[in-house]
Short mmCIF file of C-alpha atoms in Angstrom, two decimals:
data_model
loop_
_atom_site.label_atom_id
_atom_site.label_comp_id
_atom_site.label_asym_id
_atom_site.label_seq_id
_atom_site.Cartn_x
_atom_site.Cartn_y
_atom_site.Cartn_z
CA UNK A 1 137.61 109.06 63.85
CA UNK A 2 138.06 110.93 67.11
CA UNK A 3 137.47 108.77 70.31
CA UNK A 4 137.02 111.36 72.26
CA UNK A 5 132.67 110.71 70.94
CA UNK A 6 133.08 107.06 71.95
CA UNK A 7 134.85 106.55 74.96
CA UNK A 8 133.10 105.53 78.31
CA UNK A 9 129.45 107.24 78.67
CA UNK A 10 129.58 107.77 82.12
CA UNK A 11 133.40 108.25 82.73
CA UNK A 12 132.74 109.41 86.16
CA UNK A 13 132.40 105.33 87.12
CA UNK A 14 135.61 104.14 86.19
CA UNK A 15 137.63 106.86 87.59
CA UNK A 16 135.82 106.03 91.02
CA UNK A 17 137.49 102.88 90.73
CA UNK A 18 140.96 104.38 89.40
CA UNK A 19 140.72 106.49 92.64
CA UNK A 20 139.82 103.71 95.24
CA UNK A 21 142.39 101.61 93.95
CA UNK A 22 145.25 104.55 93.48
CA UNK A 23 144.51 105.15 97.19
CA UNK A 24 144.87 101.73 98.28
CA UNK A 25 148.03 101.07 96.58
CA UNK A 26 149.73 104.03 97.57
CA UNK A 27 148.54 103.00 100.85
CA UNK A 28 149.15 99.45 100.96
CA UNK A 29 152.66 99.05 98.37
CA UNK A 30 153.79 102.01 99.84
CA UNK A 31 153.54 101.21 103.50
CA UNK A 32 153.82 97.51 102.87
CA UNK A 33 157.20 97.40 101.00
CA UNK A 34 158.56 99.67 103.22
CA UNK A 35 157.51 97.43 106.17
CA UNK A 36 158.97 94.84 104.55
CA UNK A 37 162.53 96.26 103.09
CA UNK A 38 162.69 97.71 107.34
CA UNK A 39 162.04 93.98 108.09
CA UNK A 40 164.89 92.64 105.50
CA UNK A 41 167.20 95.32 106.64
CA UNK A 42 167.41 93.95 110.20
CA UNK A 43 166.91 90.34 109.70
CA UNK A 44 170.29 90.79 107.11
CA UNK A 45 172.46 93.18 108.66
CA UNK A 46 171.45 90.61 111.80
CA UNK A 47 172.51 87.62 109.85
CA UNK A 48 175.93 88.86 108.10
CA UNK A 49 176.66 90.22 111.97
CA UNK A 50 175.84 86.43 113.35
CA UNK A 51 178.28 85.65 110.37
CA UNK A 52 181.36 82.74 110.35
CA UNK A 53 181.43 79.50 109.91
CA UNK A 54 178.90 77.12 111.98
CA UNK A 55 175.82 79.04 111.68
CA UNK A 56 172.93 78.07 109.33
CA UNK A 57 174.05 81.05 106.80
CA UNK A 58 176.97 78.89 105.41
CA UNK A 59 173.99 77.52 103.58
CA UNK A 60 173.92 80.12 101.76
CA UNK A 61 174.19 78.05 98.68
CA UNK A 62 170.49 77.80 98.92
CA UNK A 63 168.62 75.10 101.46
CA UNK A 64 165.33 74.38 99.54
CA UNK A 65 163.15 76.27 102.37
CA UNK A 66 159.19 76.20 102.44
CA UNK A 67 156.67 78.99 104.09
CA UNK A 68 156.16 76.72 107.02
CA UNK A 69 159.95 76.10 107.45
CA UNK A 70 160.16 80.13 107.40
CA UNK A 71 157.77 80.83 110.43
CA UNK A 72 159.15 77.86 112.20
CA UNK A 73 162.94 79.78 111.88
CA UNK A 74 161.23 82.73 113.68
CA UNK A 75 161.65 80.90 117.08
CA UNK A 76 164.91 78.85 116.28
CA UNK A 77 167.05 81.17 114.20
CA UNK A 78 164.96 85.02 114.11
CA UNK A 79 167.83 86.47 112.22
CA UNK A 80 166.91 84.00 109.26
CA UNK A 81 163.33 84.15 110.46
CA UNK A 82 162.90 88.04 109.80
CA UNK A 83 164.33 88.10 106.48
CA UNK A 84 161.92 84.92 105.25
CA UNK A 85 159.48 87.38 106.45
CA UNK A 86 160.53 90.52 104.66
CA UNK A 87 160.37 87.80 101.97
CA UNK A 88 156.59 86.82 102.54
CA UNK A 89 155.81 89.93 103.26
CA UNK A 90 156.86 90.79 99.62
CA UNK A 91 155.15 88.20 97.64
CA UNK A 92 151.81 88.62 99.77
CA UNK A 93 151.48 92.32 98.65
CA UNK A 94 150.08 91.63 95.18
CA UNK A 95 147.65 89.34 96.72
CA UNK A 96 146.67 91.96 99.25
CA UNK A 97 146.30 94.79 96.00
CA UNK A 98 144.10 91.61 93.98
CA UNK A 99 141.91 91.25 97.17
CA UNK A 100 141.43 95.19 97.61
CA UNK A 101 140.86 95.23 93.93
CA UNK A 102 138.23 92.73 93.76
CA UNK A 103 136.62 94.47 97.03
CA UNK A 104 136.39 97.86 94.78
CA UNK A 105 134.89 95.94 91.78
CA UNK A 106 132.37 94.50 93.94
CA UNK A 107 131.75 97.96 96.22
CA UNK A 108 131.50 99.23 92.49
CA UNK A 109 128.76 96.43 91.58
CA UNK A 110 131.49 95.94 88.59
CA UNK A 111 130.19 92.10 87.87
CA UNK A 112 132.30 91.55 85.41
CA UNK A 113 136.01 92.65 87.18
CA UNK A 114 134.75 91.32 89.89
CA UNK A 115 134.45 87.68 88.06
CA UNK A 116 138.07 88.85 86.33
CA UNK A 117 139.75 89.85 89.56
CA UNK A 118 138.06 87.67 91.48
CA UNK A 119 139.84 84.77 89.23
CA UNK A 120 143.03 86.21 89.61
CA UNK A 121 142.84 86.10 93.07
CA UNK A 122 141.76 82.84 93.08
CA UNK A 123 145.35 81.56 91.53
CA UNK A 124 147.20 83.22 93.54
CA UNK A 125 145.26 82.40 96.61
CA UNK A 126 145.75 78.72 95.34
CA UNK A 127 149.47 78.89 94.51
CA UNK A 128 149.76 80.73 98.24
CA UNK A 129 148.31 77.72 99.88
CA UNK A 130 150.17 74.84 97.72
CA UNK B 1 156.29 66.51 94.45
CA UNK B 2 158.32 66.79 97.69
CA UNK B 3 159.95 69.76 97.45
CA UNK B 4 162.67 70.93 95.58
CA UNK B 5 162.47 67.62 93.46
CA UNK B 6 162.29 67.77 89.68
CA UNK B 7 162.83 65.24 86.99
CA UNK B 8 166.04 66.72 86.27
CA UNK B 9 169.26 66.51 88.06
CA UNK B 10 171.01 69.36 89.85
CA UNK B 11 173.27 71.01 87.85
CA UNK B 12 176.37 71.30 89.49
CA UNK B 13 177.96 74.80 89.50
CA UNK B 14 179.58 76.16 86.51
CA UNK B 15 183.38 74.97 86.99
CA UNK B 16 184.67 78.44 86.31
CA UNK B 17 181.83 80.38 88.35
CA UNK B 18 185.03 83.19 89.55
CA UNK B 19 182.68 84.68 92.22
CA UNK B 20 181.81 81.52 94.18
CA UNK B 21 183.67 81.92 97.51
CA UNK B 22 182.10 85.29 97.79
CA UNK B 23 179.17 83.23 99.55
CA UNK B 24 180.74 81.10 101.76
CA UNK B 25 180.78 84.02 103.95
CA UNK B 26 177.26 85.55 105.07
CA UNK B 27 179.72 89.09 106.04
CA UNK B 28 180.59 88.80 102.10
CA UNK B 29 177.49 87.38 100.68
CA UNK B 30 174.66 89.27 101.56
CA UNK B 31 176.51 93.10 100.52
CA UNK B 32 177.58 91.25 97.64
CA UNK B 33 173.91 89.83 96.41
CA UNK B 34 172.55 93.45 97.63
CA UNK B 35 175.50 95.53 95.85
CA UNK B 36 174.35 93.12 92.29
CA UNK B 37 171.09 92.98 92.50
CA UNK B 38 170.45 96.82 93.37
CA UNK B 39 172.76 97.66 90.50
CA UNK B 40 171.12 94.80 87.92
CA UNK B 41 167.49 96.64 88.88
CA UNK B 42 169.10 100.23 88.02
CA UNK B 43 170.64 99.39 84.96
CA UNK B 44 167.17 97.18 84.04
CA UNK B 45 165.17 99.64 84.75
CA UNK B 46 167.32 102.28 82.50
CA UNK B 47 166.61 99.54 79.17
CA UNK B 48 162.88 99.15 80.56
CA UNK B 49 163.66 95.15 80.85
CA UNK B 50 164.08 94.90 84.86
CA UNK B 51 166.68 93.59 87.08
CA UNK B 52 166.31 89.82 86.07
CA UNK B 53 167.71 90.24 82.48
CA UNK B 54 171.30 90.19 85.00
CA UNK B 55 170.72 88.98 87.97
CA UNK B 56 169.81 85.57 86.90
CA UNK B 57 173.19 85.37 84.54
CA UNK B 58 175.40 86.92 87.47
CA UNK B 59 173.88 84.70 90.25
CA UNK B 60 174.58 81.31 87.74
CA UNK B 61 177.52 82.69 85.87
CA UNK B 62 179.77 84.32 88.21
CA UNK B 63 178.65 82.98 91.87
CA UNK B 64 178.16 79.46 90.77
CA UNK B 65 174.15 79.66 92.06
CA UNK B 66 171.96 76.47 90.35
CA UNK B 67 169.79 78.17 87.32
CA UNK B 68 166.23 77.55 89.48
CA UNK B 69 167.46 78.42 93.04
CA UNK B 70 168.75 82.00 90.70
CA UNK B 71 165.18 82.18 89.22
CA UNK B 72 163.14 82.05 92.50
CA UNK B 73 165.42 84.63 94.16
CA UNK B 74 165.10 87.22 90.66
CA UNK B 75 161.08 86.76 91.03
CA UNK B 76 161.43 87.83 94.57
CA UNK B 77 163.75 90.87 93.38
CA UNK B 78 161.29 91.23 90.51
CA UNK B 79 157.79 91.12 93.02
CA UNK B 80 160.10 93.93 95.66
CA UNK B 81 160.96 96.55 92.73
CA UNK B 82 157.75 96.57 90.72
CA UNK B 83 156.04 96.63 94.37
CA UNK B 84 157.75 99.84 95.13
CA UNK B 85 158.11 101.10 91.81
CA UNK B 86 154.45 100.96 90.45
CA UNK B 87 152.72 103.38 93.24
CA UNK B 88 154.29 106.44 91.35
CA UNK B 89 152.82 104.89 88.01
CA UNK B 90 149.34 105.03 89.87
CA UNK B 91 149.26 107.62 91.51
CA UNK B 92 150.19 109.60 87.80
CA UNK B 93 146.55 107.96 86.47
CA UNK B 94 148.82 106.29 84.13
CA UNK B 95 148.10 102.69 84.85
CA UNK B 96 144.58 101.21 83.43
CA UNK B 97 143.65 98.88 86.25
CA UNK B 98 140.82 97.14 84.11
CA UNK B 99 143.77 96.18 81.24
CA UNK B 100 146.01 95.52 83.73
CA UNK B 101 143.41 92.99 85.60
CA UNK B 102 142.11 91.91 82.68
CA UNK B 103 146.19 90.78 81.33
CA UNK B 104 146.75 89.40 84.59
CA UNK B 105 144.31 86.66 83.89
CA UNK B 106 146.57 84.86 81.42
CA UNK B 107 149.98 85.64 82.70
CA UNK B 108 149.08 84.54 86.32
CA UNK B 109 148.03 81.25 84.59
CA UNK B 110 151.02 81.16 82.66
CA UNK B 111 153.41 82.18 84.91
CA UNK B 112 151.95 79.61 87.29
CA UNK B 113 152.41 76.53 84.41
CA UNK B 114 155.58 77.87 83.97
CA UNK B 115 157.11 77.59 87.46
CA UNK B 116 155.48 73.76 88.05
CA UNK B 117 157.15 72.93 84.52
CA UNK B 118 160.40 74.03 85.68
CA UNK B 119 161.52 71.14 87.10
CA UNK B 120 160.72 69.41 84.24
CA UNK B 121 162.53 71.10 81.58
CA UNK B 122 166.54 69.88 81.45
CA UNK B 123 168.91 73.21 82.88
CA UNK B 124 170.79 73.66 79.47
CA UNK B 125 167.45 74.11 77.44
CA UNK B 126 166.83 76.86 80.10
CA UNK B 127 169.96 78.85 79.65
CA UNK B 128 169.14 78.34 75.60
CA UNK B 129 166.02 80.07 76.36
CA UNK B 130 167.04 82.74 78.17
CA UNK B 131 169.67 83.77 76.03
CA UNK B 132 167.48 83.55 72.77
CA UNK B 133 164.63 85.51 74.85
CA UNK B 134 167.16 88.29 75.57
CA UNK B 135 168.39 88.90 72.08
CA UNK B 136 164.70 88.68 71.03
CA UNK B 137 163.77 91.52 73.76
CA UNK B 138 167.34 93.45 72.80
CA UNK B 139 166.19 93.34 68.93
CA UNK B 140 162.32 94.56 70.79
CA UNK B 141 164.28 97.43 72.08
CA UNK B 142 165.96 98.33 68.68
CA UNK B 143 162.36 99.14 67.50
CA UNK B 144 161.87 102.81 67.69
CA UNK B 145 159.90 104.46 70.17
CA UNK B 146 156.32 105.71 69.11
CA UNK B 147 155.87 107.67 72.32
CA UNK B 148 152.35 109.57 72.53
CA UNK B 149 150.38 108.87 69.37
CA UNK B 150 147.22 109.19 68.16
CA UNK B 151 144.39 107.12 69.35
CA UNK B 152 143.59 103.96 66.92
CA UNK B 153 140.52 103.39 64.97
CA UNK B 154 138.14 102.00 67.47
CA UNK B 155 135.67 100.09 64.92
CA UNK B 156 137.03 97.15 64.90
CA UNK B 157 134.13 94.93 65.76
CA UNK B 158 135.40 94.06 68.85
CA UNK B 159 132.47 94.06 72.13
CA UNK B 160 132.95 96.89 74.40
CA UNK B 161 132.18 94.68 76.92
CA UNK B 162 135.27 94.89 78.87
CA UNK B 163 135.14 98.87 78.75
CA UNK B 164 139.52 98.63 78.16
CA UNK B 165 139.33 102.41 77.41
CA UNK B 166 140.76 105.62 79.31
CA UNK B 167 142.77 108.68 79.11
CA UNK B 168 145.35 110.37 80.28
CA UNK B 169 146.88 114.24 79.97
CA UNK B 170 150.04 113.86 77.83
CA UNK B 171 151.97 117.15 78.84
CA UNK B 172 154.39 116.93 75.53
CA UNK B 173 151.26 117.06 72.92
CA UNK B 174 149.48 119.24 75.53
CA UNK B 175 146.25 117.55 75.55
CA UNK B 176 144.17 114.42 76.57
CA UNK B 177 144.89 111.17 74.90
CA UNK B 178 141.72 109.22 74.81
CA UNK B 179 142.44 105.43 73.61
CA UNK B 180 140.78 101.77 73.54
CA UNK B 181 142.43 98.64 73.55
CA UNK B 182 142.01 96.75 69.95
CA UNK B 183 142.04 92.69 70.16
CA UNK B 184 142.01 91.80 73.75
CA UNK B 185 141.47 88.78 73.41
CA UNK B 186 144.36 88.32 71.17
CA UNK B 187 146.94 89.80 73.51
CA UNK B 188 146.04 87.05 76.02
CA UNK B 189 147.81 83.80 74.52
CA UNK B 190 151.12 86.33 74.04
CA UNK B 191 150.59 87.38 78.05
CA UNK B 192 150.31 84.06 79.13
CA UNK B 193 153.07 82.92 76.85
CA UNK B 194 155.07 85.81 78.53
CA UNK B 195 154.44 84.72 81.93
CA UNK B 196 155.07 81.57 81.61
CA UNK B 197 158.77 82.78 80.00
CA UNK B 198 159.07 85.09 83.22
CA UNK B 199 158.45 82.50 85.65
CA UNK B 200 160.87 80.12 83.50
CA UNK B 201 163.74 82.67 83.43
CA UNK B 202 163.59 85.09 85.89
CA UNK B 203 162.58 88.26 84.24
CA UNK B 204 160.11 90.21 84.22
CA UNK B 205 159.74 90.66 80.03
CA UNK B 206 158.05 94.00 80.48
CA UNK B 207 159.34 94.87 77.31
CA UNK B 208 157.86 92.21 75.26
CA UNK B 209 154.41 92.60 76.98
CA UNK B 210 154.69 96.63 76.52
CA UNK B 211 155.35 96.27 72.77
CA UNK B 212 152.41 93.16 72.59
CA UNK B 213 150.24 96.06 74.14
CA UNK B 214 151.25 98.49 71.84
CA UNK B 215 151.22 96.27 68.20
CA UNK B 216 148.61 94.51 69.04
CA UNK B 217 146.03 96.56 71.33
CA UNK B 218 146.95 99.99 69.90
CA UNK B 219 147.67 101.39 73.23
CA UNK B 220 149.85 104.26 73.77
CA UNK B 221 153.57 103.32 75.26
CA UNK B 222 152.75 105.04 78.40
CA UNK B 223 149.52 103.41 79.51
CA UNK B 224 151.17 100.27 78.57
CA UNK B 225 154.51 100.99 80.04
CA UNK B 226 152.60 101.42 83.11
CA UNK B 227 149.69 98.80 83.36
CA UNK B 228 153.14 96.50 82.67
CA UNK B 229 154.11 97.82 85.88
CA UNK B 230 151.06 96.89 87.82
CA UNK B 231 150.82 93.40 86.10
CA UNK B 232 154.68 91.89 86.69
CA UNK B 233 154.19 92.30 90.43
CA UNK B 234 151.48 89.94 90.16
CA UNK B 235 152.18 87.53 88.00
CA UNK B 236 156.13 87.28 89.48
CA UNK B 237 154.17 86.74 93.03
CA UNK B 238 151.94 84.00 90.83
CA UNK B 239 155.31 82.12 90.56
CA UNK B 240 157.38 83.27 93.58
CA UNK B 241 154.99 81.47 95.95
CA UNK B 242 154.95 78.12 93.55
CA UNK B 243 159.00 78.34 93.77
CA UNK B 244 158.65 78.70 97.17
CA UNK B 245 156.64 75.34 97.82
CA UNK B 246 158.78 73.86 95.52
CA UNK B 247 161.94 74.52 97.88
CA UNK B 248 163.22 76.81 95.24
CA UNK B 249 163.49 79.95 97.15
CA UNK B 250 166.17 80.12 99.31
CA UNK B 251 165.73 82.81 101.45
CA UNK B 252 169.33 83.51 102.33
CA UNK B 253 169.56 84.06 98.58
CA UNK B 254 166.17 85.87 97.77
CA UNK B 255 166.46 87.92 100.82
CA UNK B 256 168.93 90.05 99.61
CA UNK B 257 168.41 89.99 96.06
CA UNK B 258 164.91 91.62 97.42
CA UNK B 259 166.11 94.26 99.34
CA UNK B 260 168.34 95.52 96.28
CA UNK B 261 165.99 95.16 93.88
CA UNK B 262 163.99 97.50 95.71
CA UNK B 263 166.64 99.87 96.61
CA UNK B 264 167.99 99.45 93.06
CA UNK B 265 164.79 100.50 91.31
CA UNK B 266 164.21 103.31 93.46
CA UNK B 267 167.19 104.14 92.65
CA UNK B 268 167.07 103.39 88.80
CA UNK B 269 163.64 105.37 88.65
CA UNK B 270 164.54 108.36 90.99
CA UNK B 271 167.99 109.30 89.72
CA UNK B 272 168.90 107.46 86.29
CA UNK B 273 165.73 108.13 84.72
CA UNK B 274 167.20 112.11 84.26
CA UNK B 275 169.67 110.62 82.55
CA UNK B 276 167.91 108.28 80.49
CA UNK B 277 168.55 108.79 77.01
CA UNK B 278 169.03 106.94 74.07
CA UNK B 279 173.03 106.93 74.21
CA UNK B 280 173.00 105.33 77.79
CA UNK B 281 170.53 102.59 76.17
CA UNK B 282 172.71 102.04 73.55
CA UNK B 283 175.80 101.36 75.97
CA UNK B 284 173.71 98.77 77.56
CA UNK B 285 172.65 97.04 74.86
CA UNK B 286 176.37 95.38 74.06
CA UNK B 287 176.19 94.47 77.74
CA UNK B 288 172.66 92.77 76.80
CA UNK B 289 174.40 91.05 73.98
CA UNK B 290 177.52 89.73 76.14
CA UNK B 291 175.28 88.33 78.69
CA UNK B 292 173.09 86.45 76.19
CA UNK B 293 175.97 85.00 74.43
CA UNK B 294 177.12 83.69 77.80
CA UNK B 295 173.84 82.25 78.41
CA UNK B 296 173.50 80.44 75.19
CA UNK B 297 177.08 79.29 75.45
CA UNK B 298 176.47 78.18 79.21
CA UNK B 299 173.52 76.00 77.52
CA UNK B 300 175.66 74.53 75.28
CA UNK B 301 178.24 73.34 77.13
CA UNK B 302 176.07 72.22 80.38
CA UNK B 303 176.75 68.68 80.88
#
């Protein structure tokens, strides 16, 4: 049976929402994770030029760190600081892209995405805030 | 659960971990996390598996890192490659955002079940796992490629409800591949099951969920290759953030390992993916092998 009879009726709807959301994550993974690999680069070429023994990276065997405990280092030690920002930075990306995406479903009227994404966004929103 | 505690105790570092001092010394440590983790996300990005499938052995086995302070930092390298390395995957029309959403719901649940039940689950059965997981995904890899094939029968009974269709120009048949995703709903225990294995070990199992995608929804390898892509940032973020309110996330280890992964993919994607080809994949693949045999001989003789 050739699909081409039974895909999508009105296929101009779902590549509205291919384009909004190609547009917002070249926009928003492509400026954001290179905002954050600029932010790594000088919080770890700051922290290997701190370097030797006495400073907090002879740790290095991994302290069990928290968000709060990441922001806090901003103030008392920014070279560790910046790079557990580069770090949030990362891992708050896909939650930025869910948010977008659930914005488009909902600009779209797309109930049903909308509930999907929406859901999504919910666990990571959840796992975000412990 | 304050953080960082778990029912199990700390494992101590493997006696004969030969790499060890090299992070005693930030000067030596963080070019030395970089250097591995930018090369692990090359060479997994040249087998299609990602970064983790060596990072997480290297960072236990050689540098003497515990197995879920290794995990946490690998989903951070995992969340910074696929991050940078899905856009071009968009922007191509490849990715189907609905099937990629629509996967996401399960393997953000599972990933998330799978980094609260780490804790829980004794070191050595983790090392098991993740040895038997990566001879399962080499023999996965083994399977011949389809490539671009003809769309699948779409009466299957299954509602259209979910509209998991699309198309995309294929320039080596030289036409437009229509397709529609068979069984959704039975591709979303094996996602879930598949993030919670990813957020256990440290990988990203894109090549499990690609072939689940293809055997089981019918797709073509490249829309699921792609919408792969767009769902391991996500559900590696799922767990990341649990890891990190767990006090398994070290940032002077994850930072790093981030900031090669992404270097490493870009580079893995850019400049080996000319010279991908089925010999290089096959030179891997012993690699694969050694590294799960260490694994599953780490398990066995963890105290």
């Amino acid at each position: 049976m050739n699909l081409e009879t039974t895909c999508p009726t009105d296929p101009t709807e779902p590549e509205d929402v291919e384009h909004a959301v190609r547009s917002f994550s070249v926009a928003v993974l492509g400026y954001g994770s290179f905002a954050c690999c600029v932010t790594l680069v000088i919080g770890l070429i700051w922290l290997a030029a701190e370097g030797g023994s006495g400073s907090a990276i002879t740790s290095i065997e991994a302290r069990p760190t928290g968000p709060d405990d990441i922001l806090a280092t901003l103030a008392t030690h920014p070279a560790l600081g910046l790079t557990g920002l580069g770090i949030l930075g990362f891992i708050s990306l896909p939650i930025l892209e869910m948010a977008a995406l659930a914005f488009v479903f909902a600009r779209h009227r797309d109930r049903l995405y909308l509930l999907v994404s929406g859901f999504v966004l919910a666990v990571l929103l959840v796992n975000a805030a412990g | 659960m304050a953080p960082g505690s778990g029912l199990q105790a700390p494992m101590p570092p493997l006696p004969e971990a030969p790499l060890a001092w090299l992070l005693q010394d930030p000067t030596t440590a963080i070019p030395s996390l970089m250097l591995v983790a930018a090369l692990s996300a090359a060479m997994g990005s040249l087998v299609g598996m990602g970064g983790g499938v060596f990072v997480v052995p290297i960072l236990t086995l050689l540098f003497g890192v515990d197995y879920p302070l290794a995990v946490g930092a690998s989903l951070v390298g995992i969340v910074a490659s696929s991050t940078t390395a899905a856009t071009p995957w968009i922007r191509q029309g490849l990715t189907n955002v609905r099937l990629g959403t629509f996967i996401e719901v399960a393997s953000t649940v599972g990933a998330t079940a799978g980094a609260l039940a780490v804790g829980w689950i004794p070191v050595r059965a983790l090392y098991i796992l993740f040895g038997g997981v990566l001879l399962v995904s080499m023999a996965l890899l083994l399977k011949p490629e389809s490539g671009s094939r003809a769309p699948p029968d779409s009466e299957d009974g299954v509602p259209d409800a979910f509209r998991l269709t699309g198309s995309y120009h294929d320039p080596q048949l030289d036409r437009t591949v229509h397709y529609r995703a068979r069984h959704p709903w039975l591709a979303l225990p094996v996602m879930g099951l598949a993030g919670m294995a990813s957020s256990l070990l440290g990988i990203g199992l894109g090549a499990l969920r690609v072939l689940s995608m293809d055997i089981i929804m019918g797709l073509p390898i490249k829309v699921a290759t792609a919408s792969s892509h767009f769902t391991t940032a996500v559900t590696s973020t799922a767990a990341a953030w649990v890891y990190l309110h767990e006090g398994r996330l070290p940032v002077l280890l994850a930072g790093p390992v981030a900031l090669g992964s992404a270097m490493g993919s870009q580079f893995g994607t850019r400049v080996l993916g000319r010279l991908r080809s089925r010999t290089l994949r096959g030179l891997l693949l012993p690699v694969l092998a050694v590294v799960a045999f260490q694994m599953l001989r780490a398990g066995v003789r963890a105290p």
